[in-house]
Amino acid sequence: MRILHTSDWHLGQHFMGRTRQAEHQALIEWLLHQVEEKQIELVIIAGDVFDTGAPPSYARELYNQLVIALHELSCQLIVLAGNHDSVSMLNESKQLLACLDTCVVAKTQPDALEDHIIEVKDKQGELAAIVCAVPFIRPKDLIMSESNQSEVEKKRNLLSQIQAFYFDVYQAAIERSKKSHSTKFSNQEPGHGVQMNLFDLQIPIIGTGHLTTLGAKTSESVRDIYIGTLEAVPAQAFPAFDYLALGHIHRSQVVAGNACQRYSGSPICLSFDELNKNKSMVLLDTHDVMEFGKFQPELIEVPNFQSMKTLKGPIDPVLEELAELVASYKNAETENPEQEGDTRSLWLEVKVTTDAYLNDVQKRIQEIIGGAPIDLLRVTRQAKTQIKDHTNHAKETLTELTVEDVFDRCLAASTIGKLEQTEEMQALKSVFHECLESMQDLDKVDDIERKDVEGGLAQ
């Protein structure tokens, strides 16, 4: 049986004011082709199906279109809620979608572990895999907050609860596997001398999750999520799943060097810094488990459905590169005036590195673009000294700097720090020092009052 792992579709996302509807439509058509061509029988979406809890109507239509089309191809679908998804919104169609071979798991339920255990059967009706379907974990679904706990105690307690929940679900999956084996062997004709062995059928157990693991490489489109006060979960917190299908991180990557613990990544670029990184989905085959004893994950590269580009560097080289880009479009139109193709424009981001304040840079860029099919989405400026400061002080911590040091560096890195208005800068520094001295005086008064109170109590 072939299984496809994907995540972070973010249906309904608006990218700097631009809709992604056409991209997601093309993505669904591509996915359906993969399902048919590679004979995929199960698709797992590990969270963030939608971009918001109240997605636009066209995003819901795309979601329904995906469910119906997969059902027509006899492909099952498991949908896990992510931190962007609404539990109530996903649950409202849960029972209806179950009739279309789609299982939706939107909420963590420690008191109903069986709801997290999904038996996946192949086209012959044989049990092919068991999925421990764990969505984005909300702390209130696992533990009740306790008073007088330190941050360290809260993190330790929450991590312990997450680990316990995963192991409880995993144990329930093992029990389900044993029960399935027992039923299969009990239905065989007697007298064949067959003895039951848990590993005879090699039924793989697949876990899921939508969270940040320690060491995961993020991108600017990834929203920091905290499960309570917990920033990340170590790989050791997960049971020995045959495969762990993770979502939330948009860059495809393995966890702790384990090829069977993996983020599939988002199928489309959700930020400019995700360019230059191939988008992919993960293909699994249960026959690998029987033949090699473990999955051999295969990456299926997802094509780019929207042209995007970032130009960065000093202003003059950037403008030259932009002019060459515009010229290439004009040459293509001249050579193939009647060629039909993608009419969508290129989405462009420009990052200019300069210490000077350029108030006309966007105008200059637009003049070069002219009528070319290029849509300028963002122009940013980064000071050279700011880059240098980040490089020189990368290993410094706040504990090594004084308050004055921090203020001076922030001032130097800002636009104000580049101006030659020394009188204004000196006045700003003077105000800062007055505020600092005032706060220090208040601290001294508080310290004296505290000592007076402590002295009175001692008497």
Short mmCIF file of C-alpha atoms in Angstrom, two decimals, residues 11-443:
data_model
loop_
_atom_site.label_atom_id
_atom_site.label_comp_id
_atom_site.label_asym_id
_atom_site.label_seq_id
_atom_site.Cartn_x
_atom_site.Cartn_y
_atom_site.Cartn_z
CA LEU A 11 -5.84 27.03 1.75
CA GLY A 12 -7.20 30.56 1.61
CA GLN A 13 -3.86 32.28 2.25
CA HIS A 14 -3.36 35.78 0.87
CA PHE A 15 0.30 36.42 0.08
CA MET A 16 0.95 40.13 0.52
CA GLY A 17 -2.51 40.87 -0.82
CA ARG A 18 -2.38 38.27 -3.61
CA THR A 19 -4.65 35.22 -3.66
CA ARG A 20 -3.21 31.70 -3.92
CA GLN A 21 -6.42 30.20 -5.33
CA ALA A 22 -4.96 29.39 -8.76
CA GLU A 23 -1.88 27.78 -7.19
CA HIS A 24 -3.91 25.59 -4.85
CA GLN A 25 -6.20 24.58 -7.73
CA ALA A 26 -3.14 23.55 -9.75
CA LEU A 27 -1.73 21.75 -6.69
CA ILE A 28 -4.89 19.66 -6.28
CA GLU A 29 -4.89 18.71 -9.97
CA TRP A 30 -1.21 17.71 -9.72
CA LEU A 31 -1.86 15.67 -6.56
CA LEU A 32 -4.75 13.80 -8.13
CA HIS A 33 -2.50 12.91 -11.06
CA GLN A 34 0.12 11.56 -8.62
CA VAL A 35 -2.48 9.50 -6.77
CA GLU A 36 -3.69 7.93 -10.00
CA GLU A 37 -0.26 7.40 -11.54
CA LYS A 38 1.48 6.04 -8.42
CA GLN A 39 -1.57 4.13 -7.16
CA ILE A 40 -1.60 5.92 -3.81
CA GLU A 41 -4.27 4.62 -1.43
CA LEU A 42 -3.89 7.04 1.49
CA VAL A 43 -3.06 10.74 1.80
CA ILE A 44 -2.17 12.22 5.21
CA ILE A 45 -2.35 16.01 5.66
CA ALA A 46 -0.48 16.72 8.90
CA GLY A 47 -2.11 20.01 9.87
CA ASP A 48 -2.76 23.56 8.63
CA VAL A 49 -5.15 22.58 5.88
CA PHE A 50 -6.47 26.15 6.02
CA ASP A 51 -4.64 29.40 6.66
CA THR A 52 -7.22 30.77 9.10
CA GLY A 53 -9.98 29.49 11.35
CA ALA A 54 -12.56 31.17 9.09
CA PRO A 55 -11.29 30.50 5.55
CA PRO A 56 -12.95 32.11 2.50
CA SER A 57 -15.60 30.14 0.65
CA TYR A 58 -13.34 29.28 -2.30
CA ALA A 59 -10.88 27.61 0.13
CA ARG A 60 -13.65 25.42 1.51
CA GLU A 61 -14.70 24.57 -2.03
CA LEU A 62 -11.14 23.46 -2.85
CA TYR A 63 -11.11 21.33 0.31
CA ASN A 64 -14.40 19.65 -0.64
CA GLN A 65 -13.20 19.21 -4.21
CA LEU A 66 -10.08 17.41 -2.91
CA VAL A 67 -12.13 15.07 -0.70
CA ILE A 68 -14.58 14.11 -3.48
CA ALA A 69 -11.86 13.64 -6.10
CA LEU A 70 -9.77 11.40 -3.82
CA HIS A 71 -12.85 9.35 -2.99
CA GLU A 72 -13.54 8.84 -6.70
CA LEU A 73 -9.98 7.55 -7.06
CA SER A 74 -10.53 5.13 -4.13
CA CYS A 75 -7.92 6.99 -2.09
CA GLN A 76 -8.46 7.51 1.63
CA LEU A 77 -7.69 10.84 3.32
CA ILE A 78 -6.67 11.62 6.91
CA VAL A 79 -6.84 15.30 7.90
CA LEU A 80 -5.18 16.53 11.10
CA ALA A 81 -5.82 19.98 12.54
CA GLY A 82 -2.92 22.41 12.76
CA ASN A 83 -2.45 25.58 14.79
CA HIS A 84 -4.04 27.63 11.95
CA ASP A 85 -7.10 25.39 11.74
CA SER A 86 -10.35 25.80 13.65
CA VAL A 87 -11.38 22.69 15.60
CA SER A 88 -15.09 23.50 15.31
CA MET A 89 -14.86 24.30 11.59
CA LEU A 90 -13.13 21.01 10.77
CA ASN A 91 -15.49 19.03 13.01
CA GLU A 92 -18.65 20.45 11.44
CA SER A 93 -18.23 18.26 8.35
CA LYS A 94 -16.41 15.37 10.06
CA GLN A 95 -19.31 12.89 9.98
CA LEU A 96 -20.25 13.77 6.42
CA LEU A 97 -16.68 13.36 5.16
CA ALA A 98 -16.39 10.00 6.93
CA CYS A 99 -18.82 8.69 4.30
CA LEU A 100 -16.26 9.70 1.67
CA ASP A 101 -13.33 7.77 3.20
CA THR A 102 -12.01 10.90 4.92
CA CYS A 103 -11.11 10.84 8.60
CA VAL A 104 -10.79 14.20 10.37
CA VAL A 105 -9.00 14.48 13.73
CA ALA A 106 -9.20 18.05 15.01
CA LYS A 107 -8.71 17.78 18.77
CA THR A 108 -6.51 15.90 21.24
CA GLN A 109 -8.64 13.62 23.44
CA PRO A 110 -6.68 11.76 26.16
CA ASP A 111 -9.91 10.19 27.44
CA ALA A 112 -10.80 8.80 24.01
CA LEU A 113 -7.60 7.26 22.69
CA GLU A 114 -9.54 5.03 20.29
CA ASP A 115 -10.54 8.15 18.35
CA HIS A 116 -6.85 8.66 17.53
CA ILE A 117 -6.35 5.12 16.22
CA ILE A 118 -7.18 4.75 12.53
CA GLU A 119 -7.01 1.37 10.83
CA VAL A 120 -6.07 1.78 7.19
CA LYS A 121 -7.10 -1.04 4.87
CA ASP A 122 -5.91 -1.64 1.35
CA LYS A 123 -8.11 -2.22 -1.71
CA GLN A 124 -8.35 -5.92 -0.81
CA GLY A 125 -9.79 -5.03 2.60
CA GLU A 126 -6.66 -6.16 4.46
CA LEU A 127 -5.22 -4.10 7.31
CA ALA A 128 -2.18 -2.32 5.82
CA ALA A 129 -1.26 0.23 8.49
CA ILE A 130 -2.38 1.81 11.74
CA VAL A 131 -2.20 5.59 12.07
CA CYS A 132 -1.84 7.27 15.47
CA ALA A 133 -3.58 10.47 14.40
CA VAL A 134 -2.40 13.28 16.70
CA PRO A 135 -3.31 16.87 15.66
CA PHE A 136 -1.89 20.15 17.00
CA ILE A 137 -1.82 19.76 20.78
CA ARG A 138 -3.48 22.43 22.86
CA PRO A 139 -2.29 22.35 26.51
CA LYS A 140 -5.82 22.67 27.91
CA ASP A 141 -6.68 19.35 26.25
CA LEU A 142 -3.93 17.57 28.19
CA ILE A 143 -3.43 19.21 31.58
CA MET A 144 -4.92 21.69 33.97
CA SER A 145 -2.71 24.59 35.01
CA GLU A 146 -1.42 24.52 38.56
CA SER A 147 -0.57 27.48 40.75
CA ASN A 148 2.88 28.23 42.17
CA GLN A 149 4.71 26.39 39.38
CA SER A 150 7.93 27.82 37.98
CA GLU A 151 8.43 28.07 34.22
CA VAL A 152 10.83 25.13 34.33
CA GLU A 153 8.29 23.01 36.21
CA LYS A 154 5.54 23.95 33.75
CA LYS A 155 7.69 22.98 30.78
CA ARG A 156 8.78 19.72 32.39
CA ASN A 157 5.21 18.82 33.32
CA LEU A 158 3.83 19.65 29.88
CA LEU A 159 6.55 17.74 28.05
CA SER A 160 5.88 14.76 30.33
CA GLN A 161 2.17 14.91 29.49
CA ILE A 162 2.83 15.14 25.74
CA GLN A 163 5.20 12.20 25.89
CA ALA A 164 2.75 10.17 27.98
CA PHE A 165 -0.07 10.91 25.53
CA TYR A 166 1.97 9.82 22.53
CA PHE A 167 3.03 6.59 24.27
CA ASP A 168 -0.56 5.90 25.35
CA VAL A 169 -1.77 6.27 21.76
CA TYR A 170 1.12 4.13 20.52
CA GLN A 171 0.31 1.40 23.06
CA ALA A 172 -3.35 1.51 22.01
CA ALA A 173 -2.23 1.04 18.40
CA ILE A 174 -0.16 -2.00 19.38
CA GLU A 175 -3.15 -3.48 21.20
CA ARG A 176 -5.29 -2.87 18.13
CA SER A 177 -2.66 -4.59 15.99
CA LYS A 178 -2.60 -7.61 18.32
CA LYS A 179 -6.38 -7.81 18.21
CA SER A 180 -6.35 -7.66 14.43
CA HIS A 181 -3.73 -10.42 14.23
CA SER A 182 -5.66 -12.56 16.68
CA THR A 183 -8.85 -12.19 14.66
CA LYS A 184 -7.07 -13.03 11.40
CA PHE A 185 -5.43 -16.16 12.79
CA SER A 186 -8.60 -17.34 14.56
CA ASN A 187 -10.43 -17.22 11.22
CA GLN A 188 -7.94 -19.60 9.61
CA GLU A 189 -8.81 -23.27 9.19
CA PRO A 190 -7.54 -25.45 12.06
CA GLY A 191 -4.87 -28.08 11.67
CA HIS A 192 -2.34 -26.03 9.74
CA GLY A 193 0.00 -25.60 12.70
CA VAL A 194 0.06 -21.81 12.38
CA GLN A 195 1.26 -19.91 15.44
CA MET A 196 0.47 -16.25 15.91
CA ASN A 197 3.39 -13.82 15.88
CA LEU A 198 2.90 -10.06 16.30
CA PHE A 199 5.44 -9.34 13.58
CA ASP A 200 4.28 -11.92 11.05
CA LEU A 201 2.23 -9.40 9.08
CA GLN A 202 4.53 -6.41 9.71
CA ILE A 203 1.68 -3.93 10.15
CA PRO A 204 3.43 -0.52 10.35
CA ILE A 205 2.36 2.06 12.92
CA ILE A 206 2.49 5.65 11.66
CA GLY A 207 2.42 8.61 14.03
CA THR A 208 1.52 12.20 13.25
CA GLY A 209 2.13 15.57 14.86
CA HIS A 210 1.88 19.29 14.24
CA LEU A 211 4.55 20.98 16.33
CA THR A 212 8.16 22.16 16.42
CA THR A 213 10.89 19.66 17.18
CA LEU A 214 14.28 20.65 18.57
CA GLY A 215 16.67 21.68 15.81
CA ALA A 216 14.02 22.14 13.11
CA LYS A 217 14.87 24.82 10.54
CA THR A 218 12.02 27.29 10.11
CA SER A 219 11.23 30.03 7.57
CA GLU A 220 9.72 33.50 7.95
CA SER A 221 6.24 32.21 7.07
CA VAL A 222 6.20 29.81 10.05
CA ARG A 223 4.31 31.23 13.00
CA ASP A 224 6.03 30.46 16.30
CA ILE A 225 3.78 28.15 18.26
CA TYR A 226 4.09 27.37 21.92
CA ILE A 227 2.41 24.38 23.43
CA GLY A 228 1.87 26.18 26.70
CA THR A 229 5.37 27.38 27.58
CA LEU A 230 7.04 24.67 25.47
CA GLU A 231 8.86 25.97 22.40
CA ALA A 232 9.95 22.61 20.95
CA VAL A 233 9.66 18.90 21.56
CA PRO A 234 12.75 16.63 21.52
CA ALA A 235 12.77 13.63 19.19
CA GLN A 236 13.11 11.34 22.21
CA ALA A 237 9.57 12.26 23.28
CA PHE A 238 8.08 10.18 20.47
CA PRO A 239 7.55 6.39 20.54
CA ALA A 240 9.20 4.05 18.04
CA PHE A 241 6.77 4.75 15.20
CA ASP A 242 7.62 3.10 11.91
CA TYR A 243 7.14 6.59 10.48
CA LEU A 244 6.35 9.97 12.07
CA ALA A 245 4.50 12.35 9.71
CA LEU A 246 5.04 15.90 10.96
CA GLY A 247 3.63 19.27 9.99
CA HIS A 248 4.08 22.96 10.90
CA ILE A 249 7.63 23.51 9.59
CA HIS A 250 7.44 24.60 5.96
CA ARG A 251 10.87 23.33 4.91
CA SER A 252 11.12 19.63 4.09
CA GLN A 253 13.55 17.98 6.53
CA VAL A 254 14.23 14.96 8.68
CA VAL A 255 14.24 15.06 12.49
CA ALA A 256 17.41 14.20 14.43
CA GLY A 257 18.89 12.46 11.38
CA ASN A 258 16.07 9.90 11.30
CA ALA A 259 14.69 9.50 7.76
CA CYS A 260 11.49 8.03 9.21
CA GLN A 261 10.76 11.13 11.31
CA ARG A 262 10.10 13.86 8.80
CA TYR A 263 8.49 17.19 8.00
CA SER A 264 7.04 17.05 4.50
CA GLY A 265 7.12 20.85 4.30
CA SER A 266 4.53 23.02 2.60
CA PRO A 267 3.78 22.16 -1.07
CA ILE A 268 3.97 25.81 -2.19
CA CYS A 269 6.27 28.66 -1.13
CA LEU A 270 4.60 30.56 1.70
CA SER A 271 7.36 33.17 1.98
CA PHE A 272 10.18 34.47 -0.22
CA ASP A 273 12.86 32.84 1.92
CA GLU A 274 11.44 29.43 0.96
CA LEU A 275 12.56 29.92 -2.66
CA ASN A 276 15.68 27.89 -3.60
CA LYS A 277 14.29 25.03 -1.48
CA ASN A 278 12.55 22.25 -3.37
CA LYS A 279 8.97 21.64 -2.30
CA SER A 280 8.02 18.01 -1.88
CA MET A 281 5.70 15.37 -0.48
CA VAL A 282 6.77 12.06 1.06
CA LEU A 283 5.81 8.73 -0.50
CA LEU A 284 5.76 5.59 1.69
CA ASP A 285 5.21 1.99 0.68
CA THR A 286 4.21 -0.62 3.26
CA HIS A 287 5.97 -3.31 1.20
CA ASP A 288 9.26 -1.70 2.29
CA VAL A 289 8.48 -2.61 5.90
CA MET A 290 8.00 -6.26 4.97
CA GLU A 291 11.08 -6.37 2.74
CA PHE A 292 13.56 -4.13 4.58
CA GLY A 293 12.02 -3.98 8.06
CA LYS A 294 11.42 -0.23 7.78
CA PHE A 295 10.05 2.43 5.45
CA GLN A 296 12.24 3.82 2.67
CA PRO A 297 10.70 7.32 2.31
CA GLU A 298 10.79 8.76 -1.21
CA LEU A 299 10.46 12.49 -1.90
CA ILE A 300 8.16 13.55 -4.72
CA GLU A 301 9.11 17.04 -5.88
CA VAL A 302 6.18 19.43 -6.24
CA PRO A 303 6.36 21.74 -9.27
CA ASN A 304 6.30 25.50 -8.87
CA PHE A 305 2.85 26.87 -9.67
CA GLN A 306 3.74 30.56 -9.22
CA SER A 307 6.94 32.29 -10.33
CA MET A 308 8.62 34.15 -7.47
CA LYS A 309 12.02 35.81 -7.20
CA THR A 310 14.15 37.80 -4.76
CA LEU A 311 16.77 40.32 -5.87
CA LYS A 312 19.15 41.49 -3.16
CA GLY A 313 22.37 43.45 -2.83
CA PRO A 314 23.60 47.03 -3.35
CA ILE A 315 21.22 49.25 -5.27
CA ASP A 316 23.12 49.52 -8.58
CA PRO A 317 23.72 45.75 -9.11
CA VAL A 318 20.11 45.06 -8.13
CA LEU A 319 18.77 47.54 -10.70
CA GLU A 320 21.08 46.06 -13.36
CA GLU A 321 19.85 42.55 -12.60
CA LEU A 322 16.26 43.77 -12.71
CA ALA A 323 16.86 45.39 -16.13
CA GLU A 324 18.25 42.08 -17.44
CA LEU A 325 15.20 40.26 -16.08
CA VAL A 326 12.81 42.67 -17.82
CA ALA A 327 14.79 42.36 -21.05
CA SER A 328 14.50 38.55 -20.90
CA TYR A 329 10.71 38.84 -20.74
CA LYS A 330 10.64 41.22 -23.71
CA ASN A 331 12.89 38.93 -25.74
CA ALA A 332 10.65 35.95 -24.96
CA GLU A 333 7.58 37.87 -26.16
CA THR A 334 9.38 38.92 -29.36
CA GLU A 335 10.56 35.40 -30.20
CA ASN A 336 7.24 33.70 -29.36
CA PRO A 337 4.48 36.32 -29.76
CA GLU A 338 1.71 33.73 -30.13
CA GLN A 339 2.93 31.27 -27.51
CA GLU A 340 0.24 30.37 -24.99
CA GLY A 341 1.25 29.65 -21.41
CA ASP A 342 0.97 30.81 -17.85
CA THR A 343 -0.24 34.40 -17.94
CA ARG A 344 0.45 34.99 -14.23
CA SER A 345 3.08 37.60 -13.47
CA LEU A 346 6.30 37.07 -11.55
CA TRP A 347 6.06 37.98 -7.85
CA LEU A 348 9.13 40.02 -6.98
CA GLU A 349 10.83 40.99 -3.72
CA VAL A 350 13.74 43.44 -3.69
CA LYS A 351 16.19 43.74 -0.78
CA VAL A 352 18.54 46.69 -1.07
CA THR A 353 21.71 46.77 1.04
CA THR A 354 22.79 50.36 1.65
CA ASP A 355 23.53 52.83 4.45
CA ALA A 356 21.94 55.67 2.52
CA TYR A 357 18.29 56.61 2.87
CA LEU A 358 16.70 56.03 -0.55
CA ASN A 359 13.29 57.61 -0.82
CA ASP A 360 12.90 56.95 -4.54
CA VAL A 361 14.05 53.33 -4.78
CA GLN A 362 10.55 51.90 -5.32
CA LYS A 363 9.84 54.46 -8.03
CA ARG A 364 13.09 53.59 -9.83
CA ILE A 365 12.26 49.88 -9.67
CA GLN A 366 8.75 50.42 -11.06
CA GLU A 367 10.13 52.54 -13.91
CA ILE A 368 12.47 49.69 -14.93
CA ILE A 369 9.67 47.11 -14.72
CA GLY A 370 7.41 49.19 -16.95
CA GLY A 371 4.87 46.93 -18.64
CA ALA A 372 6.72 43.67 -17.99
CA PRO A 373 4.70 40.89 -16.30
CA ILE A 374 6.37 41.49 -12.94
CA ASP A 375 4.41 42.22 -9.78
CA LEU A 376 6.54 44.05 -7.20
CA LEU A 377 5.32 42.86 -3.80
CA ARG A 378 7.94 44.12 -1.37
CA VAL A 379 10.95 46.44 -1.19
CA THR A 380 13.12 46.45 1.93
CA ARG A 381 16.35 48.19 2.91
CA GLN A 382 19.02 46.77 5.18
CA ALA A 383 21.95 48.88 6.36
CA LYS A 384 25.45 47.52 5.73
CA THR A 385 26.49 48.44 9.26
CA GLN A 386 23.51 46.51 10.61
CA ILE A 387 24.69 43.39 8.81
CA LYS A 388 28.21 43.97 10.11
CA ASP A 389 26.97 44.48 13.66
CA HIS A 390 24.98 41.23 13.53
CA THR A 391 28.11 39.40 12.32
CA ASN A 392 30.50 40.90 14.86
CA HIS A 393 28.23 40.49 17.87
CA ALA A 394 26.54 37.23 16.98
CA LYS A 395 28.10 35.42 19.93
CA GLU A 396 27.42 38.15 22.49
CA THR A 397 24.59 37.92 24.98
CA LEU A 398 22.67 40.66 26.79
CA THR A 399 24.33 39.69 30.06
CA GLU A 400 27.67 40.79 28.58
CA LEU A 401 26.38 44.26 27.63
CA THR A 402 25.41 47.26 29.70
CA VAL A 403 22.14 49.12 29.18
CA GLU A 404 24.11 51.94 27.54
CA ASP A 405 25.80 49.48 25.15
CA VAL A 406 22.46 48.13 23.98
CA PHE A 407 21.06 51.64 23.44
CA ASP A 408 24.13 52.80 21.50
CA ARG A 409 24.03 49.77 19.19
CA CYS A 410 20.33 50.13 18.54
CA LEU A 411 20.87 53.80 17.74
CA ALA A 412 23.80 53.03 15.42
CA ALA A 413 21.78 50.43 13.53
CA SER A 414 18.78 52.73 13.07
CA THR A 415 18.17 55.39 10.43
CA ILE A 416 18.73 58.09 13.06
CA GLY A 417 22.22 56.72 13.69
CA LYS A 418 23.17 57.41 10.05
CA LEU A 419 22.26 61.09 10.18
CA GLU A 420 24.86 63.79 10.76
CA GLN A 421 22.61 65.75 13.11
CA THR A 422 24.91 65.38 16.11
CA GLU A 423 22.93 67.85 18.22
CA GLU A 424 19.75 65.81 17.86
CA MET A 425 21.64 62.60 18.61
CA GLN A 426 23.20 64.11 21.71
CA ALA A 427 19.80 65.36 22.85
CA LEU A 428 18.34 61.87 22.37
CA LYS A 429 21.19 60.31 24.35
CA SER A 430 20.72 62.93 27.09
CA VAL A 431 17.02 62.07 27.41
CA PHE A 432 17.87 58.38 27.55
CA HIS A 433 20.39 58.88 30.35
CA GLU A 434 17.91 61.03 32.30
CA CYS A 435 15.32 58.25 32.05
CA LEU A 436 17.90 55.67 33.07
CA GLU A 437 19.02 57.69 36.10
CA SER A 438 15.39 58.26 37.11
CA MET A 439 14.70 54.52 37.02
CA GLN A 440 17.85 53.79 39.01
CA ASP A 441 16.78 56.35 41.65
CA LEU A 442 13.38 54.66 41.91
CA ASP A 443 15.10 51.33 42.39
#
